Amino acid sequence: MNPSELPLVLITHTLPDDWLTSLEGKVNSKIGPTDATYFSPDLEAHLEQAEGLFTLLTIPVSDELLSKAPNLKVISNMAVGVDNIDLDACTRRGIPVGNTPGVLTEATADLTVSLLLASARRLFEANLDARKGLWTTWSPTGWLGYDLDGATLGIIGMGKIGKAVAQRAKGFGMDLIYYDPNRIPDFEISLSVRFSPLDQLLHTSDFVCLHVPLTPQTRHMISYDALRAMKPTATLVNTARGQIVNTEALVTALKEGWIAAAALDVTDPEPLPPNHPLFELPNCLIVPHIGSATRNTRRKMAELACQNLLAGLVGERLPHCANPEVYET
Ligand code: GLV
Protein backbone atom coordinates (compact mmCIF):
# COMPACT_ATOMS: atom_id res chain seq x y z
CA MET A 1 0.00 0.00 0.00
CA ASN A 2 1.16 3.52 -0.71
CA PRO A 3 2.44 4.90 2.67
CA SER A 4 0.24 7.99 2.27
CA GLU A 5 -2.84 5.71 2.45
CA LEU A 6 -1.74 4.31 5.82
CA PRO A 7 -2.83 5.98 9.06
CA LEU A 8 -0.56 8.85 10.01
CA VAL A 9 1.22 8.33 13.32
CA LEU A 10 3.41 10.91 15.04
CA ILE A 11 6.25 9.37 17.03
CA THR A 12 7.65 12.09 19.29
CA HIS A 13 11.18 10.61 19.51
CA THR A 14 13.63 8.85 17.24
CA LEU A 15 13.88 5.32 18.61
CA PRO A 16 15.98 2.32 17.52
CA ASP A 17 14.39 0.76 14.40
CA ASP A 18 14.21 -2.72 15.90
CA TRP A 19 11.93 -1.40 18.70
CA LEU A 20 9.24 -0.45 16.19
CA THR A 21 9.27 -3.35 13.71
CA SER A 22 5.60 -4.20 14.33
CA LEU A 23 4.61 -0.82 12.86
CA GLU A 24 6.29 -1.55 9.52
CA GLY A 25 3.84 -1.47 6.61
CA LYS A 26 0.96 -0.56 8.94
CA VAL A 27 1.48 3.13 9.59
CA ASN A 28 2.84 6.18 7.90
CA SER A 29 5.07 7.66 10.59
CA LYS A 30 6.54 11.09 11.18
CA ILE A 31 9.31 10.99 13.74
CA GLY A 32 10.61 13.62 16.18
CA PRO A 33 14.17 14.17 17.46
CA THR A 34 16.12 11.75 19.70
CA ASP A 35 15.82 13.39 23.11
CA ALA A 36 12.73 15.54 22.62
CA THR A 37 11.45 17.38 25.68
CA TYR A 38 8.60 19.14 23.92
CA PHE A 39 6.36 18.45 20.96
CA SER A 40 8.46 19.27 17.93
CA PRO A 41 7.00 22.01 15.68
CA ASP A 42 7.73 19.77 12.66
CA LEU A 43 5.40 17.15 14.08
CA GLU A 44 2.87 19.70 15.27
CA ALA A 45 2.36 20.70 11.64
CA HIS A 46 0.90 17.20 11.03
CA LEU A 47 -1.37 17.04 14.08
CA GLU A 48 -4.52 17.75 12.12
CA GLN A 49 -4.14 14.58 10.01
CA ALA A 50 -2.68 12.37 12.74
CA GLU A 51 -4.63 9.28 13.78
CA GLY A 52 -2.08 8.02 16.28
CA LEU A 53 0.37 9.57 18.69
CA PHE A 54 3.32 7.64 20.18
CA THR A 55 4.70 9.62 23.14
CA LEU A 56 7.30 9.41 25.86
CA LEU A 57 6.99 10.75 29.38
CA THR A 58 8.91 13.95 28.64
CA ILE A 59 6.20 15.19 26.26
CA PRO A 60 3.27 17.00 27.83
CA VAL A 61 0.00 16.23 26.03
CA SER A 62 -2.45 18.97 26.93
CA ASP A 63 -6.05 19.63 26.02
CA GLU A 64 -4.77 22.44 23.80
CA LEU A 65 -2.53 20.05 21.86
CA LEU A 66 -5.44 17.62 21.51
CA SER A 67 -7.64 20.38 20.11
CA LYS A 68 -5.25 20.52 17.14
CA ALA A 69 -5.66 16.79 16.46
CA PRO A 70 -9.34 16.20 15.59
CA ASN A 71 -8.65 12.83 13.93
CA LEU A 72 -6.69 11.27 16.78
CA LYS A 73 -7.85 7.72 17.60
CA VAL A 74 -5.19 6.69 20.11
CA ILE A 75 -2.30 7.92 22.20
CA SER A 76 0.31 5.39 23.19
CA ASN A 77 2.72 6.42 25.95
CA MET A 78 5.90 4.39 26.19
CA ALA A 79 5.86 4.49 30.01
CA VAL A 80 3.80 3.08 32.81
CA GLY A 81 3.17 6.58 34.22
CA VAL A 82 0.80 8.79 32.24
CA ASP A 83 1.04 11.99 34.29
CA ASN A 84 2.41 13.82 31.22
CA ILE A 85 -0.97 13.38 29.55
CA ASP A 86 -4.25 15.15 30.34
CA LEU A 87 -6.20 11.90 30.75
CA ASP A 88 -9.54 13.59 31.45
CA ALA A 89 -9.26 15.59 28.24
CA CYS A 90 -8.47 12.39 26.31
CA THR A 91 -11.47 10.62 27.83
CA ARG A 92 -13.77 13.55 27.02
CA ARG A 93 -12.57 13.38 23.43
CA GLY A 94 -12.99 9.60 23.31
CA ILE A 95 -9.26 8.93 22.90
CA PRO A 96 -7.88 5.85 24.67
CA VAL A 97 -4.40 6.25 26.17
CA GLY A 98 -2.10 3.24 26.26
CA ASN A 99 0.70 2.67 28.78
CA THR A 100 3.26 -0.07 29.44
CA PRO A 101 2.78 -1.70 32.86
CA GLY A 102 4.37 -5.05 33.73
CA VAL A 103 7.33 -5.07 31.35
CA LEU A 104 9.32 -2.59 33.44
CA THR A 105 8.46 -3.95 36.88
CA GLU A 106 11.60 -6.01 37.46
CA ALA A 107 14.03 -3.41 36.10
CA THR A 108 12.50 -0.67 38.23
CA ALA A 109 12.47 -2.88 41.33
CA ASP A 110 16.14 -3.73 40.68
CA LEU A 111 17.03 -0.05 40.50
CA THR A 112 15.08 0.66 43.71
CA VAL A 113 17.04 -2.01 45.55
CA SER A 114 20.30 -0.72 44.02
CA LEU A 115 19.54 2.73 45.42
CA LEU A 116 18.54 1.25 48.76
CA LEU A 117 21.83 -0.62 49.05
CA ALA A 118 23.91 2.24 47.69
CA SER A 119 22.52 4.71 50.17
CA ALA A 120 22.55 2.29 53.11
CA ARG A 121 26.26 1.69 52.52
CA ARG A 122 27.03 5.29 51.48
CA LEU A 123 28.54 4.23 48.16
CA PHE A 124 28.23 7.69 46.62
CA GLU A 125 30.15 9.43 49.40
CA ALA A 126 32.65 6.59 49.70
CA ASN A 127 33.36 6.69 45.97
CA LEU A 128 33.75 10.49 45.99
CA ASP A 129 36.09 10.32 48.98
CA ALA A 130 38.20 7.54 47.45
CA ARG A 131 38.65 9.61 44.30
CA LYS A 132 39.51 12.72 46.34
CA GLY A 133 42.40 10.92 48.07
CA LEU A 134 40.59 10.68 51.42
CA TRP A 135 41.09 6.90 51.56
CA THR A 136 44.24 7.00 53.63
CA THR A 137 43.74 3.82 55.63
CA TRP A 138 41.18 1.15 56.53
CA SER A 139 39.29 3.32 58.92
CA PRO A 140 37.38 1.52 61.67
CA THR A 141 34.91 4.39 61.88
CA GLY A 142 34.92 5.56 58.28
CA TRP A 143 31.88 5.49 55.99
CA LEU A 144 29.71 3.60 58.44
CA GLY A 145 26.30 2.87 56.99
CA TYR A 146 23.24 0.89 57.92
CA ASP A 147 22.38 -2.80 57.70
CA LEU A 148 19.46 -3.90 55.58
CA ASP A 149 19.16 -7.14 57.55
CA GLY A 150 16.58 -6.57 60.28
CA ALA A 151 15.80 -3.01 59.15
CA THR A 152 12.21 -1.97 58.46
CA LEU A 153 11.35 -1.08 54.89
CA GLY A 154 8.18 0.98 54.45
CA ILE A 155 6.77 0.61 50.95
CA ILE A 156 4.33 3.31 49.91
CA GLY A 157 2.24 1.96 47.03
CA MET A 158 1.88 -1.80 46.73
CA GLY A 159 1.27 -2.19 43.01
CA LYS A 160 3.39 -4.35 40.72
CA ILE A 161 6.65 -2.49 41.42
CA GLY A 162 6.03 -2.23 45.17
CA LYS A 163 5.47 -6.00 45.30
CA ALA A 164 8.61 -6.75 43.27
CA VAL A 165 10.61 -4.55 45.67
CA ALA A 166 9.07 -6.36 48.66
CA GLN A 167 10.12 -9.72 47.23
CA ARG A 168 13.69 -8.55 46.76
CA ALA A 169 13.87 -6.83 50.18
CA LYS A 170 12.69 -10.02 51.89
CA GLY A 171 15.82 -11.69 50.51
CA PHE A 172 17.93 -9.11 52.34
CA GLY A 173 16.25 -9.98 55.65
CA MET A 174 14.24 -6.76 55.88
CA ASP A 175 11.06 -6.40 57.89
CA LEU A 176 8.35 -5.16 55.55
CA ILE A 177 5.45 -2.81 56.08
CA TYR A 178 3.37 -1.08 53.44
CA TYR A 179 0.79 1.61 52.92
CA ASP A 180 -1.64 1.53 50.03
CA PRO A 181 -5.22 2.78 49.79
CA ASN A 182 -6.14 -0.81 48.84
CA ARG A 183 -5.08 -3.53 51.22
CA ILE A 184 -3.75 -6.76 49.68
CA PRO A 185 -4.50 -9.54 52.21
CA ASP A 186 -3.09 -12.41 50.10
CA PHE A 187 0.20 -10.67 49.63
CA GLU A 188 0.35 -9.77 53.34
CA ILE A 189 0.14 -13.46 54.17
CA SER A 190 2.41 -14.85 51.46
CA LEU A 191 5.27 -12.45 52.13
CA SER A 192 4.56 -11.49 55.77
CA VAL A 193 4.20 -7.83 54.83
CA ARG A 194 2.17 -5.80 57.33
CA PHE A 195 -0.20 -3.00 56.42
CA SER A 196 0.49 0.27 58.20
CA PRO A 197 -1.29 3.63 58.14
CA LEU A 198 0.91 6.18 56.37
CA ASP A 199 1.87 8.25 59.42
CA GLN A 200 2.85 5.13 61.35
CA LEU A 201 4.88 3.82 58.41
CA LEU A 202 6.81 7.09 58.27
CA HIS A 203 7.49 6.95 62.03
CA THR A 204 8.71 3.37 62.09
CA SER A 205 10.57 2.74 58.83
CA ASP A 206 14.34 2.75 58.49
CA PHE A 207 13.93 2.99 54.73
CA VAL A 208 10.92 4.39 52.89
CA CYS A 209 10.42 3.79 49.18
CA LEU A 210 7.77 5.30 46.94
CA HIS A 211 5.83 3.35 44.32
CA VAL A 212 2.66 5.36 43.78
CA PRO A 213 1.64 7.07 40.55
CA LEU A 214 1.68 10.87 40.44
CA THR A 215 -1.89 12.11 40.87
CA PRO A 216 -3.37 15.20 42.55
CA GLN A 217 -3.69 13.04 45.71
CA THR A 218 -0.04 11.90 45.76
CA ARG A 219 1.56 15.22 44.73
CA HIS A 220 3.76 16.33 47.66
CA MET A 221 2.69 13.30 49.70
CA ILE A 222 6.20 13.53 51.14
CA SER A 223 5.77 16.98 52.63
CA TYR A 224 7.58 18.89 55.40
CA ASP A 225 5.38 17.08 57.93
CA ALA A 226 6.01 13.67 56.40
CA LEU A 227 9.78 14.21 56.45
CA ARG A 228 9.64 15.48 60.02
CA ALA A 229 7.78 12.32 60.98
CA MET A 230 10.58 10.08 59.66
CA LYS A 231 13.45 8.79 61.80
CA PRO A 232 16.69 10.83 61.74
CA THR A 233 18.41 7.61 60.66
CA ALA A 234 15.95 6.93 57.82
CA THR A 235 16.55 6.92 54.07
CA LEU A 236 14.01 7.96 51.42
CA VAL A 237 14.15 6.23 48.03
CA ASN A 238 12.11 7.61 45.14
CA THR A 239 11.89 5.76 41.84
CA ALA A 240 8.28 6.85 41.15
CA ARG A 241 7.82 10.52 40.24
CA GLY A 242 9.69 13.59 41.49
CA GLN A 243 6.61 15.60 42.36
CA ILE A 244 5.50 13.08 44.98
CA VAL A 245 8.19 14.69 47.16
CA ASN A 246 8.26 18.37 48.08
CA THR A 247 11.81 19.13 46.93
CA GLU A 248 12.31 22.19 49.15
CA ALA A 249 11.24 20.18 52.16
CA LEU A 250 13.65 17.40 51.18
CA VAL A 251 16.59 19.81 50.91
CA THR A 252 15.79 21.11 54.42
CA ALA A 253 15.33 17.60 55.80
CA LEU A 254 18.68 16.42 54.42
CA LYS A 255 20.56 19.56 55.49
CA GLU A 256 19.11 19.63 58.99
CA GLY A 257 19.31 15.92 59.64
CA TRP A 258 15.59 15.21 59.86
CA ILE A 259 16.45 12.12 57.80
CA ALA A 260 19.83 10.54 57.08
CA ALA A 261 19.79 10.22 53.30
CA ALA A 262 17.84 10.16 50.08
CA ALA A 263 18.31 8.27 46.83
CA LEU A 264 16.42 9.65 43.87
CA ASP A 265 15.84 8.34 40.37
CA VAL A 266 13.25 11.06 39.79
CA THR A 267 13.25 14.70 40.85
CA ASP A 268 11.19 17.87 40.72
CA PRO A 269 12.12 19.68 38.58
CA GLU A 270 13.35 17.01 36.23
CA PRO A 271 16.09 17.14 35.17
CA LEU A 272 17.58 19.02 38.12
CA PRO A 273 19.70 22.00 37.06
CA PRO A 274 23.41 21.32 37.74
CA ASN A 275 23.55 24.01 40.46
CA HIS A 276 20.59 22.59 42.39
CA PRO A 277 21.13 22.38 46.20
CA LEU A 278 20.40 18.63 46.17
CA PHE A 279 23.57 18.08 44.13
CA GLU A 280 25.60 19.68 46.91
CA LEU A 281 24.51 17.16 49.51
CA PRO A 282 26.72 14.07 49.93
CA ASN A 283 23.81 12.24 51.57
CA CYS A 284 21.72 12.53 48.42
CA LEU A 285 22.35 10.08 45.60
CA ILE A 286 20.76 11.15 42.32
CA VAL A 287 20.50 9.22 39.07
CA PRO A 288 18.81 10.46 35.88
CA HIS A 289 15.44 8.63 35.77
CA ILE A 290 16.88 5.27 34.74
CA GLY A 291 14.42 2.93 36.50
CA SER A 292 13.48 1.11 33.29
CA ALA A 293 16.79 1.68 31.52
CA THR A 294 17.88 -1.80 30.52
CA ARG A 295 18.18 -2.80 26.88
CA ASN A 296 15.54 -5.51 27.14
CA THR A 297 13.08 -3.54 29.20
CA ARG A 298 13.11 -0.46 26.99
CA ARG A 299 12.62 -2.64 23.89
CA LYS A 300 9.70 -4.44 25.55
CA MET A 301 8.17 -1.11 26.52
CA ALA A 302 8.38 0.06 22.91
CA GLU A 303 6.87 -3.19 21.64
CA LEU A 304 3.96 -2.94 24.07
CA ALA A 305 3.46 0.70 23.12
CA CYS A 306 3.29 -0.39 19.45
CA GLN A 307 0.64 -3.01 20.32
CA ASN A 308 -1.46 -0.36 22.08
CA LEU A 309 -1.04 1.99 19.15
CA LEU A 310 -2.01 -0.57 16.51
CA ALA A 311 -5.07 -1.70 18.50
CA GLY A 312 -6.26 1.89 18.89
CA LEU A 313 -5.82 2.66 15.20
CA VAL A 314 -8.23 -0.12 14.23
CA GLY A 315 -10.69 0.71 17.02
CA GLU A 316 -9.87 -2.33 19.18
CA ARG A 317 -9.57 -2.15 22.96
CA LEU A 318 -5.96 -1.35 23.94
CA PRO A 319 -4.13 -4.22 25.67
CA HIS A 320 -3.17 -1.70 28.41
CA CYS A 321 -5.38 1.33 28.68
CA ALA A 322 -4.80 4.05 31.31
CA ASN A 323 -8.28 5.56 30.89
CA PRO A 324 -10.59 2.51 30.53
CA GLU A 325 -13.58 4.76 31.29
CA VAL A 326 -13.21 5.94 27.69
CA TYR A 327 -14.92 2.69 26.65
CA GLU A 328 -17.95 3.45 28.79
CA THR A 329 -18.79 6.74 27.13
C1 GLV B 1 8.90 5.55 33.88
O1 GLV B 1 9.07 6.36 34.73
C2 GLV B 1 7.62 5.10 33.46
O2 GLV B 1 6.59 5.65 33.91
O3 GLV B 1 7.57 4.17 32.64
PDB file of N, CA and C and ligand atoms in Angstrom, residues 57 77-83 100 104 108 239-241 265-266 270 289 291-292 298 301, ligand 1:
ATOM      1  N   LEU A  57       7.438  10.011  28.203  1.00  0.00           N
ATOM      2  CA  LEU A  57       6.986  10.753  29.384  1.00  0.00           C
ATOM      3  C   LEU A  57       7.487  12.190  29.461  1.00  0.00           C
ATOM      4  N   ASN A  77       1.592   5.865  25.194  1.00  0.00           N
ATOM      5  CA  ASN A  77       2.716   6.416  25.948  1.00  0.00           C
ATOM      6  C   ASN A  77       3.674   5.282  26.276  1.00  0.00           C
ATOM      7  N   MET A  78       4.924   5.445  25.900  1.00  0.00           N
ATOM      8  CA  MET A  78       5.899   4.387  26.193  1.00  0.00           C
ATOM      9  C   MET A  78       6.425   4.579  27.615  1.00  0.00           C
ATOM     10  N   ALA A  79       5.557   4.333  28.583  1.00  0.00           N
ATOM     11  CA  ALA A  79       5.861   4.494  30.007  1.00  0.00           C
ATOM     12  C   ALA A  79       4.691   3.886  30.757  1.00  0.00           C
ATOM     13  N   VAL A  80       4.948   3.530  32.014  1.00  0.00           N
ATOM     14  CA  VAL A  80       3.800   3.084  32.814  1.00  0.00           C
ATOM     15  C   VAL A  80       3.049   4.304  33.353  1.00  0.00           C
ATOM     16  N   GLY A  81       3.796   5.352  33.725  1.00  0.00           N
ATOM     17  CA  GLY A  81       3.167   6.580  34.219  1.00  0.00           C
ATOM     18  C   GLY A  81       2.570   7.367  33.056  1.00  0.00           C
ATOM     19  N   VAL A  82       1.432   8.005  33.313  1.00  0.00           N
ATOM     20  CA  VAL A  82       0.796   8.792  32.240  1.00  0.00           C
ATOM     21  C   VAL A  82       0.519  10.216  32.720  1.00  0.00           C
ATOM     22  N   ASP A  83       1.299  10.660  33.719  1.00  0.00           N
ATOM     23  CA  ASP A  83       1.044  11.993  34.292  1.00  0.00           C
ATOM     24  C   ASP A  83       1.423  13.115  33.338  1.00  0.00           C
ATOM     25  N   THR A 100       2.476   1.168  29.537  1.00  0.00           N
ATOM     26  CA  THR A 100       3.265  -0.073  29.442  1.00  0.00           C
ATOM     27  C   THR A 100       3.561  -0.705  30.808  1.00  0.00           C
ATOM     28  N   LEU A 104       8.215  -3.304  32.801  1.00  0.00           N
ATOM     29  CA  LEU A 104       9.323  -2.594  33.442  1.00  0.00           C
ATOM     30  C   LEU A 104       9.377  -2.821  34.957  1.00  0.00           C
ATOM     31  N   THR A 108      12.676  -1.791  37.306  1.00  0.00           N
ATOM     32  CA  THR A 108      12.495  -0.671  38.233  1.00  0.00           C
ATOM     33  C   THR A 108      12.697  -1.136  39.678  1.00  0.00           C
ATOM     34  N   THR A 239      11.742   6.157  43.246  1.00  0.00           N
ATOM     35  CA  THR A 239      11.885   5.756  41.836  1.00  0.00           C
ATOM     36  C   THR A 239      10.532   5.904  41.129  1.00  0.00           C
ATOM     37  N   ALA A 240       9.636   6.724  41.712  1.00  0.00           N
ATOM     38  CA  ALA A 240       8.278   6.845  41.152  1.00  0.00           C
ATOM     39  C   ALA A 240       8.177   8.122  40.311  1.00  0.00           C
ATOM     40  N   ARG A 241       7.857   9.234  40.944  1.00  0.00           N
ATOM     41  CA  ARG A 241       7.820  10.520  40.244  1.00  0.00           C
ATOM     42  C   ARG A 241       8.317  11.596  41.208  1.00  0.00           C
ATOM     43  N   ASP A 265      15.758   8.591  41.817  1.00  0.00           N
ATOM     44  CA  ASP A 265      15.840   8.344  40.372  1.00  0.00           C
ATOM     45  C   ASP A 265      15.017   9.387  39.632  1.00  0.00           C
ATOM     46  N   VAL A 266      14.165  10.070  40.381  1.00  0.00           N
ATOM     47  CA  VAL A 266      13.252  11.060  39.793  1.00  0.00           C
ATOM     48  C   VAL A 266      13.291  12.299  40.682  1.00  0.00           C
ATOM     49  N   GLU A 270      12.588  18.075  36.862  1.00  0.00           N
ATOM     50  CA  GLU A 270      13.347  17.009  36.226  1.00  0.00           C
ATOM     51  C   GLU A 270      13.641  17.404  34.780  1.00  0.00           C
ATOM     52  N   HIS A 289      16.686   9.312  36.163  1.00  0.00           N
ATOM     53  CA  HIS A 289      15.438   8.628  35.770  1.00  0.00           C
ATOM     54  C   HIS A 289      15.739   7.408  34.884  1.00  0.00           C
ATOM     55  N   GLY A 291      15.089   4.115  35.928  1.00  0.00           N
ATOM     56  CA  GLY A 291      14.421   2.926  36.498  1.00  0.00           C
ATOM     57  C   GLY A 291      14.208   1.812  35.487  1.00  0.00           C
ATOM     58  N   SER A 292      13.777   2.158  34.292  1.00  0.00           N
ATOM     59  CA  SER A 292      13.479   1.108  33.292  1.00  0.00           C
ATOM     60  C   SER A 292      14.598   0.965  32.268  1.00  0.00           C
ATOM     61  N   ARG A 298      13.538  -1.583  27.843  1.00  0.00           N
ATOM     62  CA  ARG A 298      13.111  -0.460  26.989  1.00  0.00           C
ATOM     63  C   ARG A 298      12.553  -0.998  25.666  1.00  0.00           C
ATOM     64  N   MET A 301       9.102  -2.239  26.355  1.00  0.00           N
ATOM     65  CA  MET A 301       8.167  -1.105  26.520  1.00  0.00           C
ATOM     66  C   MET A 301       7.726  -0.582  25.158  1.00  0.00           C
TER      67      MET A 301
HETATM   68  C1  GLV B   1       8.898   5.547  33.878  1.00  0.00           C
HETATM   69  O1  GLV B   1       9.075   6.358  34.729  1.00  0.00           O
HETATM   70  C2  GLV B   1       7.616   5.101  33.458  1.00  0.00           C
HETATM   71  O2  GLV B   1       6.593   5.646  33.907  1.00  0.00           O
HETATM   72  O3  GLV B   1       7.566   4.172  32.636  1.00  0.00           O
END
